[in-house]
Short mmCIF file of C-alpha atoms and ligand atoms in Angstrom, two decimals:
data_model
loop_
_atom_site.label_atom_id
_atom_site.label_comp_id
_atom_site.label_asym_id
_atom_site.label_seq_id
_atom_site.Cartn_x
_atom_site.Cartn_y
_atom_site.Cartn_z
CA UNK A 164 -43.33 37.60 -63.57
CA UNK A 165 -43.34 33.74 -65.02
CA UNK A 166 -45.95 32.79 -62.66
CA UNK A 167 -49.18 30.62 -63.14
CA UNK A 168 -51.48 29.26 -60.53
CA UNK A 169 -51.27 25.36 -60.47
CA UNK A 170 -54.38 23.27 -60.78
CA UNK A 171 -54.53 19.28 -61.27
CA UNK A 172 -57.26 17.11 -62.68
CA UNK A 173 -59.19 14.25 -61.31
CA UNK A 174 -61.30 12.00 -64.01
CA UNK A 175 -63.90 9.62 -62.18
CA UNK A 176 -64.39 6.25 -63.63
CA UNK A 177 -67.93 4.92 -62.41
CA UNK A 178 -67.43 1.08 -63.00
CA UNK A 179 -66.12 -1.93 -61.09
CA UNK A 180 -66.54 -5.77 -61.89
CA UNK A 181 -67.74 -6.25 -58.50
CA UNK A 182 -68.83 -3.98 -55.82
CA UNK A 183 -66.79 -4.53 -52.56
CA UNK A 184 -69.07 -4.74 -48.93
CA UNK A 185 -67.13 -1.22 -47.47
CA UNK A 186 -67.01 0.56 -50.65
CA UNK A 187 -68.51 4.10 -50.19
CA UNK A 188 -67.35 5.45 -53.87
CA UNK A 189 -69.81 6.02 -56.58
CA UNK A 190 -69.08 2.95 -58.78
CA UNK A 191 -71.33 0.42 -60.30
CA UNK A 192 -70.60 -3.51 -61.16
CA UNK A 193 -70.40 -4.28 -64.85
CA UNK A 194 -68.50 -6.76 -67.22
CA UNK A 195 -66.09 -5.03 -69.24
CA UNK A 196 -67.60 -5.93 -72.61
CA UNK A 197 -70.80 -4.08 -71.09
CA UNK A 198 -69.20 -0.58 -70.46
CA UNK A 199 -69.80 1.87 -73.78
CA UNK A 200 -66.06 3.06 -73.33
CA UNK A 201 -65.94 5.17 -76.10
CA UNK A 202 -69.43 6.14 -75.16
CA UNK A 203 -67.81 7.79 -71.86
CA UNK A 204 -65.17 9.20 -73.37
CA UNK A 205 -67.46 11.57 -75.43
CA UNK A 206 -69.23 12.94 -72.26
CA UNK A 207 -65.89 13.88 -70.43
CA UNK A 208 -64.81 15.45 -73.37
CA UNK A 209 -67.98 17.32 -73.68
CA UNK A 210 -67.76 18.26 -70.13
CA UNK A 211 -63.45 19.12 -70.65
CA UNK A 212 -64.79 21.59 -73.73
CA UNK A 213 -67.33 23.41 -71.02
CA UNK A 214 -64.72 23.70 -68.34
CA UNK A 215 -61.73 24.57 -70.60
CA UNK A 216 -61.90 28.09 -69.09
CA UNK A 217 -60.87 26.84 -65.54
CA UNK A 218 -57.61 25.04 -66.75
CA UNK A 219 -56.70 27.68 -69.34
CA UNK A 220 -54.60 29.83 -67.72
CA UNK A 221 -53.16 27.79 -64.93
CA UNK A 222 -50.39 25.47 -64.58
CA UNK A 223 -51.38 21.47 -64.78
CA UNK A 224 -49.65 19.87 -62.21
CA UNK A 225 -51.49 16.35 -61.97
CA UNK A 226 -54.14 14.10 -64.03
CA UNK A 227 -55.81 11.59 -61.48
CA UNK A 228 -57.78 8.86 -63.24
CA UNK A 229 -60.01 7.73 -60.48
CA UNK A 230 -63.05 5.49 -59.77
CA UNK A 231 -64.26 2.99 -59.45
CA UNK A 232 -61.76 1.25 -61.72
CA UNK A 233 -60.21 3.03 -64.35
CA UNK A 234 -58.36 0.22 -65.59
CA UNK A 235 -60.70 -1.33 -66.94
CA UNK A 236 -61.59 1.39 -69.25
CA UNK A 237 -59.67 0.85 -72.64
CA UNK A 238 -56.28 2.59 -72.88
CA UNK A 239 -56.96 4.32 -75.69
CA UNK A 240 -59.86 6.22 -74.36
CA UNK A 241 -57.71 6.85 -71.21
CA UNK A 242 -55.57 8.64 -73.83
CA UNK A 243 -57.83 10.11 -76.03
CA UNK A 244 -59.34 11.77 -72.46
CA UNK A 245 -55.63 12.70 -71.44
CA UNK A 246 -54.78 14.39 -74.82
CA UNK A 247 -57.41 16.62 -74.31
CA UNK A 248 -57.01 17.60 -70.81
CA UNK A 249 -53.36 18.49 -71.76
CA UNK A 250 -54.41 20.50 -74.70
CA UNK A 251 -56.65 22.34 -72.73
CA UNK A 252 -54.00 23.46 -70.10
CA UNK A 253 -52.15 26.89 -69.86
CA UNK A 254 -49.24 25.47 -69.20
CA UNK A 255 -47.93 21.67 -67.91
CA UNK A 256 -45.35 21.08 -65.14
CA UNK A 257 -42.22 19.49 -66.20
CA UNK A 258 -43.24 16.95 -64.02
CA UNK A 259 -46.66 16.29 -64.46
CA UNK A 260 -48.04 13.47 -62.91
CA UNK A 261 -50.58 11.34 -64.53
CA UNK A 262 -52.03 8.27 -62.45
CA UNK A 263 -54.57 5.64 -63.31
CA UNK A 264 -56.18 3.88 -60.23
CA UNK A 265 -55.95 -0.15 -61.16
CA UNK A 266 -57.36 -3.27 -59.49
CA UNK A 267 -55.01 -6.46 -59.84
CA UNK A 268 -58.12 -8.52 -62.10
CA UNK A 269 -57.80 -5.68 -64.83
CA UNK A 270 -53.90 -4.80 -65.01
CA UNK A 271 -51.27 -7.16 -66.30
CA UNK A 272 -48.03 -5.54 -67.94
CA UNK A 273 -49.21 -5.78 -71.52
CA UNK A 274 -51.97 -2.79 -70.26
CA UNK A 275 -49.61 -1.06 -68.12
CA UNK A 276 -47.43 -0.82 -71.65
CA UNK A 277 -50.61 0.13 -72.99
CA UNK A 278 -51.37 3.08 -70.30
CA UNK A 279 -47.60 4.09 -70.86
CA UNK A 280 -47.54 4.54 -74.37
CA UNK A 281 -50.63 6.93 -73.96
CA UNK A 282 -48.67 8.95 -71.56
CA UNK A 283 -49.34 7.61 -68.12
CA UNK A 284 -46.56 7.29 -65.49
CA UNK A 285 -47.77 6.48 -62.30
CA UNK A 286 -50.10 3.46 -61.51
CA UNK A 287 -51.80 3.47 -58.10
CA UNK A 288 -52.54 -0.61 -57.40
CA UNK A 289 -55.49 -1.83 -54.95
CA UNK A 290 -53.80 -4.40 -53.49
CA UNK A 291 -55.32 -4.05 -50.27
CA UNK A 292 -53.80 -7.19 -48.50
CA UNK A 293 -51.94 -10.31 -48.67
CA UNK A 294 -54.18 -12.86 -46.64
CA UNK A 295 -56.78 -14.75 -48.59
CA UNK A 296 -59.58 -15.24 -46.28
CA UNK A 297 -59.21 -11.10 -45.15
CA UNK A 298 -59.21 -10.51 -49.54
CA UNK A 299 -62.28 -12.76 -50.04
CA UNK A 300 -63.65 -10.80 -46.74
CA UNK A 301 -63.45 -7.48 -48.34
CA UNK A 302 -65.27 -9.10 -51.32
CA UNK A 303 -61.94 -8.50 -53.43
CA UNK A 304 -61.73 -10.44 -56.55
CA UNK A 305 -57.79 -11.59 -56.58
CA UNK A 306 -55.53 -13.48 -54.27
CA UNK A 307 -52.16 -12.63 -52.45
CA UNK A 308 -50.00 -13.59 -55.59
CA UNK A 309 -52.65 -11.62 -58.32
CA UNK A 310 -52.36 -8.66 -56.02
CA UNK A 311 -48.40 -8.71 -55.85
CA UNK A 312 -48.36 -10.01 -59.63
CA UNK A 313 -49.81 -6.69 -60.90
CA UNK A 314 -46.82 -4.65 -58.90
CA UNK A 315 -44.77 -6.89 -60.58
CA UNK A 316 -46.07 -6.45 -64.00
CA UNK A 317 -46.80 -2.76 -63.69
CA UNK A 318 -42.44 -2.47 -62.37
CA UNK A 319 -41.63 -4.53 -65.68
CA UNK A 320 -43.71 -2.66 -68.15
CA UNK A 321 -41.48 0.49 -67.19
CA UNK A 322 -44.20 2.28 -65.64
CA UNK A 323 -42.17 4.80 -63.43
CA UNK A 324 -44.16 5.34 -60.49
CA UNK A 325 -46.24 1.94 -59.04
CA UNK A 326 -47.97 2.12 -55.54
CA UNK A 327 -49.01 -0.47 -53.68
CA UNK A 328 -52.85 0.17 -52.09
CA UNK A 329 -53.29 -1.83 -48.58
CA UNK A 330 -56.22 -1.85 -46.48
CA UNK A 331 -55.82 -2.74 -42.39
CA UNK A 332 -57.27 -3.29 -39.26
CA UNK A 333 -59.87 -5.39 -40.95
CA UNK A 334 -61.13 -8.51 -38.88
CA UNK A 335 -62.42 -11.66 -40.27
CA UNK A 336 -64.91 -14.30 -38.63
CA UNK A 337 -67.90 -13.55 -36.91
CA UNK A 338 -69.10 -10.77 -34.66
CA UNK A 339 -69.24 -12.69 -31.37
CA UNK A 340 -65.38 -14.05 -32.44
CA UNK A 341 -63.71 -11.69 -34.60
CA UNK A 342 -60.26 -12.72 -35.27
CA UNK A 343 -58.03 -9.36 -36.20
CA UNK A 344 -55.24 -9.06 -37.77
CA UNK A 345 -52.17 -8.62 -35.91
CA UNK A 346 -49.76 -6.01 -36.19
CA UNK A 347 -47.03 -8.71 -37.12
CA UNK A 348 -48.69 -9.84 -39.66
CA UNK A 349 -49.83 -6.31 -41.31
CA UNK A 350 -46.11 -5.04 -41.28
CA UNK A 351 -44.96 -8.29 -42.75
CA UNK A 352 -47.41 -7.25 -45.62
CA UNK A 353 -46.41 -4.25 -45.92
CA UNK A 354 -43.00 -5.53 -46.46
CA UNK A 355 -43.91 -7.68 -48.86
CA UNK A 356 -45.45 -4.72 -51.14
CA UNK A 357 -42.31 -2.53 -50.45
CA UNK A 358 -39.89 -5.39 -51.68
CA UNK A 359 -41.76 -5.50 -55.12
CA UNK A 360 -40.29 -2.32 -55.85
CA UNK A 361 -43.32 -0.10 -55.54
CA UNK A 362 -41.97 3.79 -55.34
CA UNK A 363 -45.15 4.46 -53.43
CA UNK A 364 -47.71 2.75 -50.66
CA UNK A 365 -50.98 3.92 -49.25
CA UNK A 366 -52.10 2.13 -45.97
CA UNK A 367 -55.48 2.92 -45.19
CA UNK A 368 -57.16 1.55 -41.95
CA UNK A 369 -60.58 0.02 -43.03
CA UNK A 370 -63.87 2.36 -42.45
CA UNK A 371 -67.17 1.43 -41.63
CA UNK A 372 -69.60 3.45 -43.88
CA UNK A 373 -72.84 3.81 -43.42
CA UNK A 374 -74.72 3.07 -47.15
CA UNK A 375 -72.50 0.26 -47.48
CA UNK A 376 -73.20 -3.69 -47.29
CA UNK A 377 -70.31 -3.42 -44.16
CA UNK A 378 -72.45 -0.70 -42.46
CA UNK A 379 -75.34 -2.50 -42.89
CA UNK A 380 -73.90 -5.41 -41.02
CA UNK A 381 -72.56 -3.34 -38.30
CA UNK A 382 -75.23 -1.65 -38.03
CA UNK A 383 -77.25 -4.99 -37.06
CA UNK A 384 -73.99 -6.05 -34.87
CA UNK A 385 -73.04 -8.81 -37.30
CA UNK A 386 -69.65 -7.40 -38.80
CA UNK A 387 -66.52 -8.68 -37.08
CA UNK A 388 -64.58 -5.61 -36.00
CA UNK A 389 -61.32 -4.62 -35.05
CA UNK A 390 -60.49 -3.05 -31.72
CA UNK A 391 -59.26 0.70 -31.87
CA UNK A 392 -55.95 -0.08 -29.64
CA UNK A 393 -54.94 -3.01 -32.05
CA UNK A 394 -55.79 -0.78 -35.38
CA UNK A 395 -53.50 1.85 -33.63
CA UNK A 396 -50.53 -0.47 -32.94
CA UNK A 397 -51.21 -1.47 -36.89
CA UNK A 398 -50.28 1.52 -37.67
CA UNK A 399 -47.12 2.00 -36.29
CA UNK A 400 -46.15 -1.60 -36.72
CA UNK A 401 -46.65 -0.76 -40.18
CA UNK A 402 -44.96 3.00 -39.96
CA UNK A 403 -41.78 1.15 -38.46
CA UNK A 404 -41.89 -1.45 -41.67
CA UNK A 405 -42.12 0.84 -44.09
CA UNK A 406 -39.28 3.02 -42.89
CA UNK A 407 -37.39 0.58 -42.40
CA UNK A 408 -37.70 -0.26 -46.26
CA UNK A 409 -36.84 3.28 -47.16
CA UNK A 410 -40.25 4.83 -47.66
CA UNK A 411 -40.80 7.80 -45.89
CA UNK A 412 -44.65 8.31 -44.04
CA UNK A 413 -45.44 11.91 -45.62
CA UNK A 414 -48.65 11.46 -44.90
CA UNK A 415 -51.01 9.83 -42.21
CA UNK A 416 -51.74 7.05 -44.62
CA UNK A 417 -48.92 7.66 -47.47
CA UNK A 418 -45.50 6.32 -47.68
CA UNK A 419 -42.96 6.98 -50.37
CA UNK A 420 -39.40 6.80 -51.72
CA UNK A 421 -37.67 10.08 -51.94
CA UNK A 422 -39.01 12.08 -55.14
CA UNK A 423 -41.89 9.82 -55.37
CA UNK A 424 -44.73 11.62 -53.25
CA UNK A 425 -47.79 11.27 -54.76
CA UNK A 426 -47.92 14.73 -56.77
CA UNK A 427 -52.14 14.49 -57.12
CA UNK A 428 -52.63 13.93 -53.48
CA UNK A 429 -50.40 16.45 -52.00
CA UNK A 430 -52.01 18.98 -54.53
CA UNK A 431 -55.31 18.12 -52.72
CA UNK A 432 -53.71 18.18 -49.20
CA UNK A 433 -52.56 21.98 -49.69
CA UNK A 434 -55.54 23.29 -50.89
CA UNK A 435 -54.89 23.63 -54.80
CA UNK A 436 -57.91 23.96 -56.86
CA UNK A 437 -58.76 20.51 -58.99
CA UNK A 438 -61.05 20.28 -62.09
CA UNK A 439 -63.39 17.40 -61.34
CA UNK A 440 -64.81 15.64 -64.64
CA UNK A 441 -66.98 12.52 -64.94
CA UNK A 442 -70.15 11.39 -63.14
CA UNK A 443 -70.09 11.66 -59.13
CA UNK A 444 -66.74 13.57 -59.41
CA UNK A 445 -65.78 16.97 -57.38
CA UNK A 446 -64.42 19.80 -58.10
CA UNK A 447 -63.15 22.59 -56.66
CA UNK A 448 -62.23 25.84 -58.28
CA UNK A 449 -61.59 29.11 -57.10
CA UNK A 450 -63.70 31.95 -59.60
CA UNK A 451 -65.24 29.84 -61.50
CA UNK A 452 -66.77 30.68 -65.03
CA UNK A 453 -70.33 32.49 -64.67
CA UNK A 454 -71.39 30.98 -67.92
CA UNK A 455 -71.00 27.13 -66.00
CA UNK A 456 -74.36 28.23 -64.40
CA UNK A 457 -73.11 27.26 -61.02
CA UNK A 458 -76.03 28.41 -58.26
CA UNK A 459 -73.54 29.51 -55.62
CA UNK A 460 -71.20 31.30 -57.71
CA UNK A 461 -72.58 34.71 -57.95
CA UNK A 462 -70.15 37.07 -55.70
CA UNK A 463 -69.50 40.68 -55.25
CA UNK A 464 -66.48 41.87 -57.70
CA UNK A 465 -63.38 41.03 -56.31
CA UNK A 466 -64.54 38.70 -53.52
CA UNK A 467 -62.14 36.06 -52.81
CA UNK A 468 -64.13 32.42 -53.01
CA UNK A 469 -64.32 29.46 -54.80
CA UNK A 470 -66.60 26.62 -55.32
CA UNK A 471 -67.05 22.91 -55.09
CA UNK A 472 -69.47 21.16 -57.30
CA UNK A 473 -70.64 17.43 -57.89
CA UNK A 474 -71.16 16.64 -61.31
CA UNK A 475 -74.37 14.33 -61.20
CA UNK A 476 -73.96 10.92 -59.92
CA UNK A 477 -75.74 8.25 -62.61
CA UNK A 478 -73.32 7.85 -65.47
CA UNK A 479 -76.74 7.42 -67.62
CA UNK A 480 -77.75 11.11 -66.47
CA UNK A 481 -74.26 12.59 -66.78
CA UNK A 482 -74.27 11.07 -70.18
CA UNK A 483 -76.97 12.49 -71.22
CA UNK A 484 -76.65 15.87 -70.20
CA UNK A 485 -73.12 16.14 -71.20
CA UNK A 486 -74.23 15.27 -74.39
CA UNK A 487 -76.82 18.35 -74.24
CA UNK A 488 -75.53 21.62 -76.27
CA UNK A 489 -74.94 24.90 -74.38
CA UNK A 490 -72.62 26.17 -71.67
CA UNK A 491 -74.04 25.92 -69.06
CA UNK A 492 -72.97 22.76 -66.52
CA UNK A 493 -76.21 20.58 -64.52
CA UNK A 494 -74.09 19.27 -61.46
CA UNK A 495 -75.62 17.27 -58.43
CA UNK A 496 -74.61 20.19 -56.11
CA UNK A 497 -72.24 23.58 -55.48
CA UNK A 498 -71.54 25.09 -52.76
CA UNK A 499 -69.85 28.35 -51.94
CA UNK A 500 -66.50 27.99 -50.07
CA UNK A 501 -65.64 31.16 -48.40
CA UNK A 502 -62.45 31.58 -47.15
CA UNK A 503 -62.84 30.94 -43.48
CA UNK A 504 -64.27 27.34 -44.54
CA UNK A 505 -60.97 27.38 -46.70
CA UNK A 506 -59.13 28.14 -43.92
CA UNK A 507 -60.68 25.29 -41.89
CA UNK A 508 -60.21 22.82 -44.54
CA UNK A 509 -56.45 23.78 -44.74
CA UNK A 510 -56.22 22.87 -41.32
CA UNK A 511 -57.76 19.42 -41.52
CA UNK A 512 -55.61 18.32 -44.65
CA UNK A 513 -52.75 20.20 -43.75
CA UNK A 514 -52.29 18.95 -40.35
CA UNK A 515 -52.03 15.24 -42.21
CA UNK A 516 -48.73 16.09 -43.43
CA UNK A 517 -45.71 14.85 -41.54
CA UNK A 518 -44.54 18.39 -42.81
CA UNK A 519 -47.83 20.15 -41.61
CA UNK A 520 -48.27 23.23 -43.42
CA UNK A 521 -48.27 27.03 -42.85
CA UNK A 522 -50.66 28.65 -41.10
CA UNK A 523 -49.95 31.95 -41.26
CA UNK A 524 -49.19 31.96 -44.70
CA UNK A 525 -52.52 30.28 -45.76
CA UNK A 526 -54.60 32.45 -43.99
CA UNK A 527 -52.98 35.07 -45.66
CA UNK A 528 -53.24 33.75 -49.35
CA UNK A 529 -57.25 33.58 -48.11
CA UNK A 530 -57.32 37.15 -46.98
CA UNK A 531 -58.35 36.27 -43.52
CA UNK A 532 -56.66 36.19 -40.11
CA UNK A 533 -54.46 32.84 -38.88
CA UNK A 534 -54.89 33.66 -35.01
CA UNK A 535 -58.17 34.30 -32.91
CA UNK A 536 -57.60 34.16 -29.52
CA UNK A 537 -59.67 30.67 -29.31
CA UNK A 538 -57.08 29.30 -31.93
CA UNK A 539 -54.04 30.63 -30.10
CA UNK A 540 -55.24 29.17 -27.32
CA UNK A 541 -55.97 25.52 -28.23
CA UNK A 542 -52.87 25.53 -29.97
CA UNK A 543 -50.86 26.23 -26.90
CA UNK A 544 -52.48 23.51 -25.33
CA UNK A 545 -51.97 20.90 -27.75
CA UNK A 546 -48.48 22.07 -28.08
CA UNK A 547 -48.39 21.27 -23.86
CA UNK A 548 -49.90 17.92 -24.71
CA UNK A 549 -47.12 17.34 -27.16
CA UNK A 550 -49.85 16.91 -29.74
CA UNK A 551 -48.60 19.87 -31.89
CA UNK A 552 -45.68 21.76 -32.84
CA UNK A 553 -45.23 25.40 -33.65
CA UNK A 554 -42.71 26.85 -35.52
CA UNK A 555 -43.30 30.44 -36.13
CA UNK A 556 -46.43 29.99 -38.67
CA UNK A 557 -46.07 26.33 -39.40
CA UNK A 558 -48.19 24.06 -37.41
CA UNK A 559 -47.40 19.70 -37.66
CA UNK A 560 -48.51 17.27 -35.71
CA UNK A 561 -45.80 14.69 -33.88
CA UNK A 562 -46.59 10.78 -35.59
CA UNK A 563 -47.15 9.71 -32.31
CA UNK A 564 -49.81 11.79 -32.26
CA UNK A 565 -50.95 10.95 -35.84
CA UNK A 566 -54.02 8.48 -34.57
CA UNK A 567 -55.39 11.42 -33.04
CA UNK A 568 -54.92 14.27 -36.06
CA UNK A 569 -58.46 14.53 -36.91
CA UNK A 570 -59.72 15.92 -32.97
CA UNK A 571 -56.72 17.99 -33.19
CA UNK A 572 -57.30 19.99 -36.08
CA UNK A 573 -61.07 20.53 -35.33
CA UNK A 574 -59.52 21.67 -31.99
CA UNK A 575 -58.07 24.16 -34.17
CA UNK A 576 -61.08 25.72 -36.32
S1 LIG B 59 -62.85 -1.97 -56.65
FE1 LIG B 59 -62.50 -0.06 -55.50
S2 LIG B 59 -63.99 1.44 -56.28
FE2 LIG B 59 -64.61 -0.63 -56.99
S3 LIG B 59 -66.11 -1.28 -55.48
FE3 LIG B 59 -64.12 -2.10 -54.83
S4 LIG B 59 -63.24 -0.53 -53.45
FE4 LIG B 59 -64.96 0.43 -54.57
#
């Protein structure tokens, strides 16, 4: 049988010019001219060489350049890092997807041309909104027309896949008088994006995170914050835009024109195993290679598991011990996944499909059973509440129950 598991890639990129206030990601400010590109380069190929086993004998599906800010590291590094993962793989899809994550101060169309020629073809754009006082709020660095320039320039490099990246229910003003933004306003942005040209936008509603200049704020009660009825009416006013413009909501917080899902993502959202490589990035892989060293990894023969590690956070550390010789992998953490906690995990990301996913059948891949009696039961119920659909083994939940998809699927565990 021609058959090969698929896997995908994600590369984390660990600088920013500027950190933004809600920015939870493990990124650092520095000038350009300051980062040793090259330098980081080297230690993800060191780290590729030690992995190589994972992505040997599997299908590559995906290559997710991720950060931090990716576009700011040189293009020819980018594809220097891109060769190798490619050489390293069993086999690559036809299709294979290979995405750079880009802020609007560090992409204009001569580096898109640049990211194309070294084999990129999908650009994923933090535009995050259109409104300058809400951009300078979120601490970005570029106004309305930088953010919808870079679409532009990214569309007229050739770049075959652009998304758009917008951030709402953010407020602006002061605690004691935030002013939101209205649902009007947030679909007329989202229009905006979608008449670029973009093949792809992500609408995230902002998050408070604790460890972050916003959740320190909030924390003290001095953040302006958005109400949760408004945030929800954001959403659909933004769902019904976005339609409307032909891309289709896939997922709770992903639109896209036919064909143009995002590949990486829906790998992720259906539970196929990713090679994580950089500082602070994850990675989970199902047997993984006893000579990585991995703590949790030791497992009776023929026990179905797989692991998720954190490669360590400082990009000084990971340097270093990249650098180091032998096989064996230091990583922040790893932690055993068995396949219950697989199942579970399914569930959660599965259930943020407009397709939903397959119950039965997943539980099945895992070797464990789709239906206690608790399950069945809370199922039914949320079926009754017209919070979840059953058809045979596939389990989706109705977008008009979308706001509410987290509680549902831990309903479900
Ligand atoms: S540019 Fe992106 S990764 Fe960098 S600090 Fe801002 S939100 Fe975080």
């Amino acid at each position: 049988m021609d058959f090969m598991e698929p896997i995908t890639t994600y590369v984390h990129f660990p600088w920013c010019l500027k950190k933004c206030p809600y920015c939870d990601f493990v990124s650092f400010a520095k000038a350009r001219e300051a980062i040793d590109h090259r330098g980081y380069a080297d230690a993800v190929l060191a780290e590729l060489r030690k992995r190589t086993d994972a992505l040997g004998e599997r299908e590559l599906r995906s290559v997710f350049f991720g950060g931090g800010t990716p576009s700011l590291w040189e293009p020819e590094e980018i594809g220097r890092v891109l060769a190798a993962i490619t050489a390293a793989a069993g086999r690559l899809a036809p299709d294979l997807e290979v995405t750079v994550e880009c802020n609007p101060t560090s992409l204009d169309e001569q580096r898109a041309r640049a990211l194309r020629a070294v084999g990129v073809n999908r650009l994923s754009i933090g535009v995050q909104g259109l409104d300058l006082e809400r951009l300078q709020f979120l601490g970005r660095l570029h106004d309305p027309d930088g953010g919808l320039g870079a679409l532009s320039a990214a569309l007229r490099s050739g770049m075959p896949r652009v998304s758009g990246d917008l951030i709402y229910g953010v407020a602006v003003g002061t605690a004691e008088a935030a002013r939101e933004q209205r649902p009007e306003h947030a679909a007329a942005e989202a229009r905006a994006v979608a008449s670029t040209g973009v093949t792809h936008v992500s609408a995230y509603s902002l998050t408070i995170e604790s460890g972050t200049s916003f959740g320190e704020l909030a924390r003290r009660g001095r953040l302006p914050l958005a109400g949760d009825e408004g945030v929800a009416d954001t959403f659909f006013a933004i769902d019904e835009a976005l339609e409307a413009e032909g891309l289709a909501h896939y997922e709770i917080s992903n639109y896209a024109r036919p064909g143009h899902e995002a590949r990486h993502n829906l790998g992720y959202w259906r539970g196929v195993d990713y090679v994580g490589l950089g500082c602070a990035a994850f990675g989970t892989v199902s047997r993984p290679d006893p000579r990585w060293g991995l703590r949790s990894a030791g497992a009776a023969p023929g026990e179905a598991f797989a692991v998720r590690y954190r490669n360590i956070a400082s990009p000084e550390r990971y340097m270093a011990a990249m650098a180091e010789a032998g096989e064996a992998i230091p990583v922040d953490s790893d932690e055993r996944l068995d396949p219950e906690t697989r199942l579970s995990e399914r569930i959660m990301l599965g259930l943020r499909l407009r397709d939903g996913f397959d119950l039965e059948e997943t539980a099945s891949a895992l070797g464990v059973p789709a239906w206690s009696p608790a399950r069945r039961k809370a199922a039914e119920r949320l079926e009754r509440a017209g919070r979840l659909t059953i058809d045979g083994g596939r389990l989706a939940v109705p977008k008009a129950a979308w706001v509410f998809a987290d509680g549902i699927a831990a309903d479900l565990f």
